[in-house]
mmCIF file of C-alpha atoms in Angstrom:
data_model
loop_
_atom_site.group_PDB
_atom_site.id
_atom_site.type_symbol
_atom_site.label_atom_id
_atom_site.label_comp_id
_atom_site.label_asym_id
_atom_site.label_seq_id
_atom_site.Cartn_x
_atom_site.Cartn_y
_atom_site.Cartn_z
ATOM 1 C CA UNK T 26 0.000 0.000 0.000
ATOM 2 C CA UNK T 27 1.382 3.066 -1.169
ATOM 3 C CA UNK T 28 0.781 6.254 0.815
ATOM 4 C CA UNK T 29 2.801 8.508 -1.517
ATOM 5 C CA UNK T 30 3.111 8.158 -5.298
ATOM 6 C CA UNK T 31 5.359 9.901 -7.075
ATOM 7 C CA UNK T 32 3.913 12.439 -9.690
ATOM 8 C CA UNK T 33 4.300 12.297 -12.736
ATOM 9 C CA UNK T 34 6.821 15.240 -14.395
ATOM 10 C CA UNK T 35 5.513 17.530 -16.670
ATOM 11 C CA UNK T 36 7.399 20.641 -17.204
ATOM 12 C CA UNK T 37 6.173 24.289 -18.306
ATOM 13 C CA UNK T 38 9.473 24.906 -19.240
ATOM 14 C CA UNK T 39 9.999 25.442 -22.652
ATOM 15 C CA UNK T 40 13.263 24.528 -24.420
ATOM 16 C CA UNK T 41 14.417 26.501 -27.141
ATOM 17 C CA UNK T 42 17.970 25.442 -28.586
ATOM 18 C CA UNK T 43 18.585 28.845 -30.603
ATOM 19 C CA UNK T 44 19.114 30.626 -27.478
ATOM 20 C CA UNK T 45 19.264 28.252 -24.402
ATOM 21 C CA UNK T 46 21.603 25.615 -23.408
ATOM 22 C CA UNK T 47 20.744 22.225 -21.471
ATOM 23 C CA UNK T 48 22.933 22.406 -18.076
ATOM 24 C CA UNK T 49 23.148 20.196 -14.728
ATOM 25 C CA UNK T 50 24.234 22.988 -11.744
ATOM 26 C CA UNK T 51 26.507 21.071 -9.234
ATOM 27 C CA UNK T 52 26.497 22.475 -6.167
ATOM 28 C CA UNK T 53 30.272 21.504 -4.859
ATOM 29 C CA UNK T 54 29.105 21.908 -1.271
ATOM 30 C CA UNK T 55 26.615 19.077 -1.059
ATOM 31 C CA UNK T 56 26.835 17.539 -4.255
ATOM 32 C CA UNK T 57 23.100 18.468 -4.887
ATOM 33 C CA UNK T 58 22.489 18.776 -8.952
ATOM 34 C CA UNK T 59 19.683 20.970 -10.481
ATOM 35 C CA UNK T 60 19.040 19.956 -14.276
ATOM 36 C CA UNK T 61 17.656 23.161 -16.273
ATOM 37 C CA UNK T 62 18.169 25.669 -19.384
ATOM 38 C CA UNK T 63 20.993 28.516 -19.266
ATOM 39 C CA UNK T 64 20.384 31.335 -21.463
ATOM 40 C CA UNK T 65 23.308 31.862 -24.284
ATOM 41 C CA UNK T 66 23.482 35.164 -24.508
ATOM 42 C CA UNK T 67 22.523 36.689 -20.686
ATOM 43 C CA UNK T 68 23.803 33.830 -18.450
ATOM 44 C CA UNK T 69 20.190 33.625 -16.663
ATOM 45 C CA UNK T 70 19.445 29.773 -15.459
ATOM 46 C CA UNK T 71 15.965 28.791 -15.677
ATOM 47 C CA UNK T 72 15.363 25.766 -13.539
ATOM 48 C CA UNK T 73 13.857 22.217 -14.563
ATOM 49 C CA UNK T 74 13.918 19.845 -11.840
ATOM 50 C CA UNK T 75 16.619 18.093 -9.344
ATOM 51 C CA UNK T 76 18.706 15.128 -10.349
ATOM 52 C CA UNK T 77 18.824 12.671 -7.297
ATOM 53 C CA UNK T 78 19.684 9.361 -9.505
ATOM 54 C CA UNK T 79 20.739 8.545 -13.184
ATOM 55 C CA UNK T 80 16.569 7.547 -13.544
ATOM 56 C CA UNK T 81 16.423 11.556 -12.844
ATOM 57 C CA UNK T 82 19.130 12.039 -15.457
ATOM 58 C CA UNK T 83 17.429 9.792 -17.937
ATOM 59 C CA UNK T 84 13.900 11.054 -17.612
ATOM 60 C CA UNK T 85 14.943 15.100 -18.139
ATOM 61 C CA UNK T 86 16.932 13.685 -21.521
ATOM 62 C CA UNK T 87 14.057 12.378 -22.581
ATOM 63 C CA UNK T 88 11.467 14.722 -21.942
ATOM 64 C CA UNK T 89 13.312 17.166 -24.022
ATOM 65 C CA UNK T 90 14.410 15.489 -25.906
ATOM 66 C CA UNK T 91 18.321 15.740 -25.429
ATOM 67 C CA UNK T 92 21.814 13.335 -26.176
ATOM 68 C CA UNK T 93 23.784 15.566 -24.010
ATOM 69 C CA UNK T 94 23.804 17.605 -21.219
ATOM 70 C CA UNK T 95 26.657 19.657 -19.992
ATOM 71 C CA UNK T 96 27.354 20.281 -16.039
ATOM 72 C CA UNK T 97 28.731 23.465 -14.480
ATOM 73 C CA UNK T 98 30.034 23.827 -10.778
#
């Protein structure tokens, strides 16, 4: 008997390649890792959703579709 289910992720976030990047933030203090879109031109991060496990990993490449996705610390 399951008390909590996970939901199911759908993101608002809209993913344009002309002017945003795919990027996984590191944090180098606790190792936490924030999956999201960096703007090309301005630098502004627009976040997706946190990356706990490679299932995490996997599920953000495939909702937008993505082969790689580069991290920054």
């Amino acid at each position: 008997m399951g008390l909590f289910r996970r939901k199911a992720q759908t993101s608002s976030v809209t993913y344009d390649p002309g002017t945003q990047k795919p990027v996984i933030k590191c944090s180098i203090c606790n190792g936490e890792q924030v999956a999201g879109f960096k703007n090309k031109s301005t630098g502004e991060f627009v976040e997706v959703m946190l990356i706990r496990n490679q299932d995490d990993l996997d599920s953000f490449k495939k909702m937008y579709n993505l082969d790689e996705v580069s991290k920054e610390y």
